[in-house]
Tab-separated table of C-alpha atoms in Angstrom:
chain	number	residue	atom	x	y	z
A	180	MET	CA	9.525	0.183	-1.084
A	181	TYR	CA	9.780	-2.990	0.687
A	182	ASP	CA	9.105	-5.144	-2.346
A	183	THR	CA	12.519	-4.240	-3.657
A	184	LEU	CA	14.221	-5.045	-0.194
A	185	SER	CA	15.950	-8.632	0.875
A	186	PRO	CA	14.548	-10.627	3.834
A	187	GLU	CA	18.066	-9.160	5.386
A	188	GLU	CA	17.045	-5.325	4.745
A	189	VAL	CA	14.287	-6.003	6.402
A	190	GLN	CA	14.943	-7.455	9.158
A	191	LEU	CA	18.240	-4.685	9.495
A	192	ILE	CA	15.016	-1.972	9.578
A	193	LYS	CA	13.686	-3.965	12.014
A	194	THR	CA	16.503	-4.032	14.097
A	195	ALA	CA	16.740	0.088	13.765
A	196	THR	CA	13.254	0.409	14.642
A	197	ALA	CA	13.591	-1.465	18.099
A	198	PHE	CA	17.528	0.275	18.847
A	199	ALA	CA	15.858	3.632	18.385
A	200	ALA	CA	13.200	2.583	20.761
A	201	GLY	CA	15.236	0.905	22.890
A	202	GLN	CA	18.881	2.829	22.767
A	203	ILE	CA	17.868	6.606	22.025
A	204	GLU	CA	14.730	7.460	22.843
A	205	PRO	CA	14.633	7.099	26.279
A	206	TYR	CA	18.215	8.982	26.584
A	207	ALA	CA	18.352	11.505	23.512
A	208	THR	CA	16.557	14.261	25.550
A	209	ASP	CA	18.951	14.141	28.290
A	210	TRP	CA	21.840	13.879	25.880
A	211	GLU	CA	20.778	17.319	24.852
A	212	LEU	CA	20.027	19.279	27.466
A	213	HIS	CA	23.105	18.117	29.100
A	214	ARG	CA	25.256	18.914	26.072
A	215	ARG	CA	26.617	14.844	26.053
A	216	VAL	CA	28.488	12.959	23.183
A	217	PRO	CA	26.661	9.508	23.851
A	218	ILE	CA	29.575	7.246	23.056
A	219	GLU	CA	28.968	4.546	24.250
A	220	THR	CA	25.262	4.214	22.224
A	221	PHE	CA	27.903	4.369	18.909
A	222	LYS	CA	29.148	0.909	20.486
A	223	ALA	CA	25.924	-0.150	21.051
A	224	ALA	CA	24.796	1.191	17.983
A	225	ALA	CA	28.109	-1.247	16.691
A	226	ASP	CA	27.096	-4.481	18.030
A	227	ALA	CA	23.590	-4.338	16.447
A	228	GLY	CA	25.620	-3.931	12.926
A	229	LEU	CA	24.667	-0.256	12.650
A	230	THR	CA	27.774	0.819	11.390
A	231	GLY	CA	28.821	-0.178	8.131
A	232	LEU	CA	25.453	-0.097	6.260
A	233	LEU	CA	27.017	0.206	3.187
A	234	VAL	CA	30.199	-1.883	3.688
A	235	PRO	CA	30.413	-4.786	1.444
A	236	LYS	CA	30.230	-8.249	3.515
A	237	LEU	CA	33.197	-9.619	2.888
A	238	LEU	CA	34.448	-6.785	4.625
A	239	GLY	CA	32.344	-6.932	7.460
A	240	GLY	CA	29.530	-4.481	6.336
A	241	ARG	CA	25.838	-4.901	6.263
A	242	ASP	CA	25.925	-4.146	1.666
A	243	ALA	CA	23.029	-2.572	2.419
A	244	SER	CA	21.247	-1.041	-0.750
A	245	HIS	CA	20.933	2.853	-0.607
A	246	VAL	CA	16.694	2.543	-0.287
A	247	ALA	CA	17.626	0.391	2.958
A	248	VAL	CA	19.729	2.845	4.401
A	249	ALA	CA	17.289	5.789	3.968
A	250	LYS	CA	14.774	3.729	6.097
A	251	VAL	CA	17.042	2.369	8.550
A	252	LEU	CA	18.308	6.282	8.873
A	253	GLU	CA	14.509	7.402	8.736
A	254	GLU	CA	13.784	5.043	12.049
A	255	LEU	CA	16.931	5.645	13.624
A	256	SER	CA	15.735	9.654	13.660
A	257	GLN	CA	12.159	9.548	14.616
A	258	ALA	CA	14.442	9.035	18.596
A	259	CYS	CA	17.011	11.665	17.797
A	260	LEU	CA	18.562	13.214	14.073
A	261	ALA	CA	21.948	14.861	15.906
A	262	PHE	CA	23.457	10.985	17.216
A	263	THR	CA	21.453	9.700	13.615
A	264	PHE	CA	23.342	11.890	11.831
A	265	GLY	CA	26.662	11.404	13.787
A	266	LEU	CA	26.308	7.950	13.019
A	267	TRP	CA	26.004	7.967	9.446
A	268	VAL	CA	28.975	10.424	9.119
A	269	HIS	CA	30.700	7.325	10.837
A	270	ASN	CA	29.045	4.824	8.061
A	271	ASN	CA	30.053	7.415	5.551
A	272	LEU	CA	33.365	7.288	6.264
A	273	VAL	CA	33.128	3.548	7.145
A	274	ASN	CA	31.813	2.977	3.274
A	275	VAL	CA	34.629	5.598	1.764
A	276	ILE	CA	37.847	2.901	3.484
A	277	ALA	CA	36.022	-0.080	2.212
A	278	ARG	CA	35.588	1.108	-1.224
A	279	SER	CA	38.311	3.571	-1.878
A	280	GLY	CA	40.969	2.790	0.654
A	281	SER	CA	44.630	1.140	-0.256
A	282	GLN	CA	45.252	-2.105	1.756
A	283	ASN	CA	46.578	-1.148	4.730
A	284	GLN	CA	43.764	1.553	5.302
A	285	ILE	CA	41.402	-1.156	5.424
A	286	ASP	CA	43.579	-3.238	7.680
A	287	ARG	CA	44.282	-0.182	10.083
A	288	TYR	CA	40.870	0.851	10.207
A	289	LEU	CA	38.114	-0.757	9.129
A	290	PRO	CA	37.590	-3.451	11.835
A	291	GLU	CA	38.295	-1.365	14.824
A	292	MET	CA	35.380	1.426	13.174
A	293	LEU	CA	33.160	-1.141	12.601
A	294	ALA	CA	33.310	-2.872	15.418
A	295	GLY	CA	32.883	1.151	17.071
A	296	ARG	CA	35.605	1.192	18.355
A	297	ARG	CA	37.012	3.919	16.708
A	298	VAL	CA	34.598	6.711	15.350
A	299	GLY	CA	35.199	8.478	11.990
A	300	ALA	CA	34.851	12.029	10.849
A	301	PHE	CA	35.135	14.295	7.584
A	302	CYS	CA	37.003	17.506	7.496
A	303	ILE	CA	36.224	19.600	4.948
A	304	THR	CA	34.563	22.854	6.068
A	305	GLU	CA	36.846	25.915	7.249
A	306	PRO	CA	35.733	28.885	9.215
A	307	GLY	CA	36.803	31.069	5.551
A	308	THR	CA	35.305	29.258	2.823
A	309	GLY	CA	31.738	28.382	4.220
A	310	SER	CA	30.240	26.950	1.174
A	311	ASP	CA	32.623	27.147	-1.390
A	312	ALA	CA	34.762	23.200	-0.742
A	313	THR	CA	36.695	24.487	-3.789
A	314	ALA	CA	38.793	27.607	-1.507
A	315	ILE	CA	40.485	24.939	1.293
A	316	SER	CA	43.334	26.500	2.598
A	317	THR	CA	44.601	23.790	4.913
A	318	ARG	CA	47.841	23.097	3.273
A	319	ALA	CA	49.468	19.704	2.981
A	320	GLU	CA	53.240	19.836	1.918
A	321	LYS	CA	55.358	17.370	0.881
A	322	VAL	CA	57.922	16.254	2.824
A	323	SER	CA	60.818	13.379	2.650
A	324	ASN	CA	58.738	10.377	4.618
A	325	GLY	CA	54.994	11.430	3.772
A	326	TRP	CA	52.820	15.063	3.677
A	327	ARG	CA	52.756	18.229	6.390
A	328	LEU	CA	49.418	19.421	7.393
A	329	ASN	CA	48.820	22.791	8.560
A	330	GLY	CA	45.490	24.246	8.938
A	331	GLU	CA	42.198	25.289	10.407
A	332	LYS	CA	38.645	22.979	10.096
A	333	ALA	CA	34.994	23.904	11.557
A	334	TRP	CA	31.907	22.420	11.808
A	335	VAL	CA	33.428	18.800	12.578
A	336	THR	CA	30.619	17.081	13.220
A	337	ASN	CA	31.788	14.024	15.356
A	338	SER	CA	34.587	16.032	16.512
A	339	VAL	CA	34.380	15.677	20.107
A	340	CYS	CA	34.662	11.746	20.045
A	341	ALA	CA	35.853	10.683	17.133
A	342	ASP	CA	39.376	8.834	16.479
A	343	VAL	CA	40.115	8.591	12.536
A	344	PHE	CA	39.833	12.146	10.711
A	345	ALA	CA	39.689	12.491	7.093
A	346	VAL	CA	40.947	15.915	6.300
A	347	TYR	CA	40.467	17.633	3.255
A	348	ALA	CA	43.945	19.317	2.060
A	349	GLN	CA	45.207	21.858	-0.649
A	350	THR	CA	48.707	20.456	-2.012
A	351	ASN	CA	48.807	23.242	-4.985
A	352	PRO	CA	46.900	26.221	-4.804
A	353	ASP	CA	47.861	27.214	-8.376
A	354	LYS	CA	45.743	24.482	-9.604
A	355	GLY	CA	42.780	24.946	-7.354
A	356	TRP	CA	39.874	22.194	-6.733
A	357	ARG	CA	42.154	19.643	-8.784
A	358	GLY	CA	45.207	20.062	-5.941
A	359	ILE	CA	43.115	18.859	-3.159
A	360	ALA	CA	44.158	15.710	-1.556
A	361	CYS	CA	42.670	13.857	1.450
A	362	PHE	CA	44.545	12.051	4.192
A	363	LEU	CA	43.859	9.790	7.122
A	364	VAL	CA	44.844	11.947	10.128
A	365	ASP	CA	44.229	9.547	13.905
A	366	GLY	CA	42.609	11.101	16.500
A	367	ASN	CA	45.923	10.967	18.435
A	368	ALA	CA	48.154	12.769	16.408
A	369	GLN	CA	50.745	15.019	17.514
A	370	GLY	CA	49.398	18.316	16.402
A	371	LEU	CA	46.199	17.820	16.264
A	372	GLU	CA	43.883	19.969	18.694
A	373	ARG	CA	40.207	19.893	18.692
A	374	GLY	CA	38.606	23.009	19.683
A	375	ALA	CA	36.002	23.089	22.459
A	376	PRO	CA	32.235	21.794	21.529
A	377	TYR	CA	30.153	24.349	19.931
A	378	THR	CA	27.061	25.904	21.929
A	379	MET	CA	24.077	25.425	19.448
A	380	SER	CA	20.415	26.000	19.830
A	381	GLY	CA	20.441	21.782	19.513
A	382	GLY	CA	21.735	18.820	17.928
A	383	HIS	CA	24.937	18.957	20.909
A	384	ALA	CA	24.824	14.773	20.773
A	385	MET	CA	26.662	15.273	17.011
A	386	GLY	CA	29.310	16.455	19.191
A	387	VAL	CA	29.817	19.389	16.607
A	388	SER	CA	34.046	21.138	17.043
A	389	GLY	CA	36.004	22.532	15.369
A	390	LEU	CA	40.240	21.658	14.832
A	391	ARG	CA	43.467	22.961	14.469
A	392	ILE	CA	46.284	21.237	12.524
A	393	GLU	CA	49.634	22.017	13.446
A	394	ASP	CA	52.676	20.252	11.690
A	395	ILE	CA	51.079	16.852	11.879
A	396	LEU	CA	53.417	14.350	9.741
A	397	VAL	CA	51.177	11.993	7.289
A	398	PRO	CA	52.859	9.395	5.887
A	399	GLU	CA	52.233	8.151	2.589
A	400	THR	CA	49.972	5.357	3.318
A	401	GLY	CA	47.907	7.741	4.888
A	402	MET	CA	46.437	9.415	1.713
A	403	LEU	CA	43.659	8.235	0.680
A	404	PHE	CA	42.815	10.433	-2.006
A	405	GLY	CA	45.251	11.921	-4.021
A	406	PRO	CA	45.534	15.633	-6.033
A	407	GLY	CA	42.555	16.070	-8.535
A	408	ASN	CA	41.049	12.610	-7.042
A	409	GLY	CA	40.246	14.622	-3.388
A	410	PHE	CA	37.773	16.898	-4.321
A	411	LYS	CA	36.013	14.493	-6.577
A	412	ALA	CA	35.368	12.283	-3.747
A	413	ALA	CA	34.196	14.809	-1.601
A	414	MET	CA	31.505	15.724	-3.832
A	415	ARG	CA	30.647	12.079	-4.001
A	416	ALA	CA	30.202	11.764	-0.589
A	417	ILE	CA	28.385	15.214	0.097
A	418	ASN	CA	26.002	14.124	-3.112
A	419	LEU	CA	24.816	10.828	-1.078
A	420	ALA	CA	24.743	12.219	2.411
A	421	ARG	CA	21.619	14.574	1.468
A	422	THR	CA	20.592	12.027	0.238
A	423	PHE	CA	20.213	10.605	3.523
A	424	VAL	CA	19.874	13.759	5.397
A	425	ALA	CA	16.442	13.811	3.095
A	426	ALA	CA	15.555	10.645	5.365
A	427	LEU	CA	16.321	12.241	9.160
A	428	CYS	CA	14.017	15.123	8.405
A	429	CYS	CA	11.285	12.677	6.970
A	430	GLY	CA	12.131	10.719	10.791
A	431	ILE	CA	11.297	13.805	13.043
A	432	LEU	CA	8.987	15.438	10.635
A	433	LYS	CA	6.853	11.359	11.684
A	434	ALA	CA	8.113	11.487	15.123
A	435	SER	CA	6.826	15.385	15.338
A	436	LEU	CA	2.949	14.238	13.453
A	437	GLU	CA	2.555	11.032	15.263
A	438	THR	CA	3.413	13.123	18.545
A	439	ALA	CA	1.235	15.894	17.933
A	440	LEU	CA	-1.772	13.479	16.813
A	441	THR	CA	-1.544	11.765	19.671
A	442	TYR	CA	-1.527	14.808	21.678
A	443	CYS	CA	-4.527	16.687	20.249
A	444	ALA	CA	-6.846	13.451	20.497
A	445	GLU	CA	-6.917	12.983	24.516
A	446	ARG	CA	-6.226	16.959	25.020
A	447	GLN	CA	-9.762	18.229	26.121
A	448	ALA	CA	-11.358	21.778	24.954
A	449	PHE	CA	-14.768	22.682	25.593
A	450	GLY	CA	-15.792	19.108	25.870
A	451	LYS	CA	-14.344	17.885	23.271
A	452	PRO	CA	-10.648	16.260	21.994
A	453	ILE	CA	-8.925	19.219	20.110
A	454	LEU	CA	-7.887	16.904	17.289
A	455	SER	CA	-12.114	17.550	16.526
A	456	ASN	CA	-11.778	20.749	15.423
A	457	GLN	CA	-11.472	21.096	11.169
A	458	GLY	CA	-8.935	23.201	11.485
A	459	LEU	CA	-6.707	21.982	13.450
A	460	GLN	CA	-7.213	18.402	11.195
A	461	TRP	CA	-6.640	20.414	8.105
A	462	GLU	CA	-3.276	22.275	9.733
A	463	LEU	CA	-1.910	18.418	10.471
A	464	ALA	CA	-3.499	17.308	7.534
A	465	ASP	CA	-1.122	19.453	5.353
A	466	VAL	CA	1.584	18.284	7.722
A	467	ALA	CA	0.712	14.327	6.060
A	468	THR	CA	0.937	15.628	2.971
A	469	ASP	CA	4.555	17.660	3.187
A	470	LEU	CA	5.504	14.567	4.919
A	471	GLU	CA	4.581	12.125	1.747
A	472	ALA	CA	6.137	14.217	-0.816
A	473	ALA	CA	9.080	14.442	0.948
A	474	ARG	CA	9.425	10.602	1.223
A	475	LEU	CA	8.823	10.369	-2.780
A	476	LEU	CA	11.553	12.733	-3.513
A	477	LEU	CA	14.113	10.536	-1.256
A	478	TYR	CA	13.190	7.410	-2.345
A	479	ARG	CA	13.545	8.298	-5.945
A	480	ALA	CA	17.035	9.599	-5.242
A	481	ALA	CA	17.548	6.638	-3.482
A	482	PHE	CA	16.167	4.261	-6.181
A	483	ALA	CA	18.539	6.022	-8.902
A	484	LEU	CA	21.864	5.744	-6.247
A	485	ASP	CA	20.486	1.548	-6.601
A	486	ARG	CA	20.563	2.046	-9.964
A	487	GLY	CA	24.338	3.624	-10.215
A	488	GLU	CA	23.287	7.148	-11.409
A	489	GLU	CA	24.795	10.041	-9.524
A	490	SER	CA	21.169	11.220	-9.019
A	491	ILE	CA	22.682	14.857	-8.215
A	492	ALA	CA	19.446	16.690	-8.319
A	493	GLU	CA	17.145	13.825	-6.863
A	494	SER	CA	19.766	14.014	-4.073
A	495	ALA	CA	19.178	17.840	-3.979
A	496	HIS	CA	15.717	18.429	-4.460
A	497	ALA	CA	14.643	15.698	-1.340
A	498	LYS	CA	17.312	17.568	0.288
A	499	LYS	CA	16.009	20.602	-0.143
A	500	PHE	CA	12.564	19.838	-0.268
A	501	ALA	CA	12.754	17.501	3.428
A	502	SER	CA	14.371	20.113	5.301
A	503	ARG	CA	12.251	23.042	4.361
A	504	VAL	CA	9.063	20.967	4.736
A	505	ALA	CA	10.537	19.483	8.253
A	506	PHE	CA	11.171	22.520	9.705
A	507	THR	CA	7.528	24.250	8.722
A	508	GLY	CA	5.984	21.078	9.756
A	509	ILE	CA	7.514	20.311	13.270
A	510	SER	CA	6.979	24.332	14.152
A	511	GLN	CA	2.866	23.566	12.873
A	512	CYS	CA	3.137	21.023	14.818
A	513	MET	CA	4.305	22.511	17.648
A	514	GLN	CA	1.043	24.903	17.234
A	515	ALA	CA	-1.345	23.002	17.338
A	516	MET	CA	-0.359	21.582	20.566
A	517	GLY	CA	-0.147	24.847	22.178
A	518	ALA	CA	2.351	25.714	25.136
A	519	ALA	CA	2.665	22.447	25.546
A	520	GLY	CA	4.463	21.772	22.958
A	521	LEU	CA	7.656	23.799	23.965
A	522	ARG	CA	8.142	21.704	26.744
A	523	THR	CA	11.024	19.373	27.263
A	524	ASP	CA	9.307	15.953	28.262
A	525	THR	CA	8.381	16.145	24.260
A	526	PRO	CA	10.625	15.819	21.618
A	527	LEU	CA	9.645	18.479	19.819
A	528	PHE	CA	11.819	21.531	20.391
A	529	ARG	CA	14.980	19.039	20.106
A	530	HIS	CA	13.373	18.083	16.400
A	531	LEU	CA	12.409	21.420	15.557
A	532	ALA	CA	16.212	23.007	16.072
A	533	THR	CA	17.830	19.484	14.295
A	534	ALA	CA	15.254	20.578	10.725
A	535	LYS	CA	16.802	24.058	11.123
A	536	MET	CA	20.699	22.569	11.456
A	537	THR	CA	19.509	20.145	8.313
A	538	HIS	CA	19.059	23.685	6.261
A	539	TYR	CA	23.224	23.612	6.422
A	540	MET	CA	23.863	20.190	6.560
A	541	ASP	CA	26.150	19.031	3.517
A	542	GLY	CA	25.154	21.966	1.579
A	543	THR	CA	22.871	25.017	2.130
A	544	THR	CA	19.138	25.197	0.918
A	545	GLU	CA	21.199	27.790	-0.916
A	546	ILE	CA	23.778	25.306	-2.677
A	547	GLN	CA	20.795	23.453	-3.683
A	548	ASN	CA	19.232	25.832	-6.123
A	549	VAL	CA	22.948	26.067	-7.667
A	550	VAL	CA	22.844	22.319	-8.240
A	551	ILE	CA	18.738	21.887	-9.839
A	552	SER	CA	19.776	25.267	-11.702
A	553	ARG	CA	22.802	23.465	-13.144
A	554	GLU	CA	20.912	20.525	-13.932
A	555	ILE	CA	18.437	22.387	-15.462
A	556	LEU	CA	20.044	24.425	-17.315
A	557	LYS	CA	22.353	21.252	-19.265
A	558	GLU	CA	19.001	20.292	-20.538
A	559	TYR	CA	18.938	23.580	-22.948
A	560	GLY	CA	22.579	23.581	-23.478
A	561	ILE	CA	23.274	26.525	-21.238
A	562	ARG	CA	26.169	26.669	-19.105
A	563	ALA	CA	25.449	28.325	-15.022
A	564	GLU	CA	27.501	31.394	-13.986
């Protein structure tokens, strides 16, 4: 993998590794236990050059390859998946604005978002839609000076601290997905009401909540994607995110395996390290094998993206498998450590909770099976039901 990276990308990965060790790892457990969203760490990430990973250099970004970004996220997530996922969501929106936004939108949002002074969020999921993104009911009504938005969004990552929301709304229900558009809404817009942060089993650093949208007026200049292009743009962003969720899974699985191995090498039982027991060795060897396999699927998807391919099936395979083995593998690591694996002075309790969350991020595991099945059936000329 490293043979394909530029010297700048290798340095970027080293920066991410150092940032994770110095700015995330020492505080991640405190964020979780006290349900904190670390805004100050977002700013620090921006200062380290981690907020415009895919943005062209001419616009102030790093213009890194997808392979390099995957490795950056893998390194960061070893310290905290929740913070890293929120940072990725921000990166994703910054990249979308940089590559698809108008000059007005680029000038208005990009400098502040790259500097970490404004945080971004996507608003797609709704309380009643779940996995069916085509069923968006948030309405965008055309008015003389732009658009009026009304509706409700759920499971919005970064909602607690976001200053820029990409809101997907239906402009014409009769057109189905072809009527969906996307609008940029400021966090202080009149009519935007943030719900209380969700209380979850983990992942509180990503600041998830719902949003209520009541008669928000968005000017024409606030439309990021028009009807017909909004849904397609959302699917492209989600497909890209699936690859990087796989990277996050690899990161927390690697960190958990290393924690378990270190503990088991030091823990004595019956006069010898418990890691000298073959049964335990084999248990952790299975985790190591799953990690290697997940990485191969991850970087296959990332390489496909770098070749300009859609990587639909590759990304779905990577996300599905990596999330599965992360959850089971971290559970095995906890078991290897015995009751010590439950303690909050190890990161495994955080990693296990967020590993389960990855089964729902950017499409559930079941949705990945739908995507994979469609791609398989294409080869046989069969249309999926």
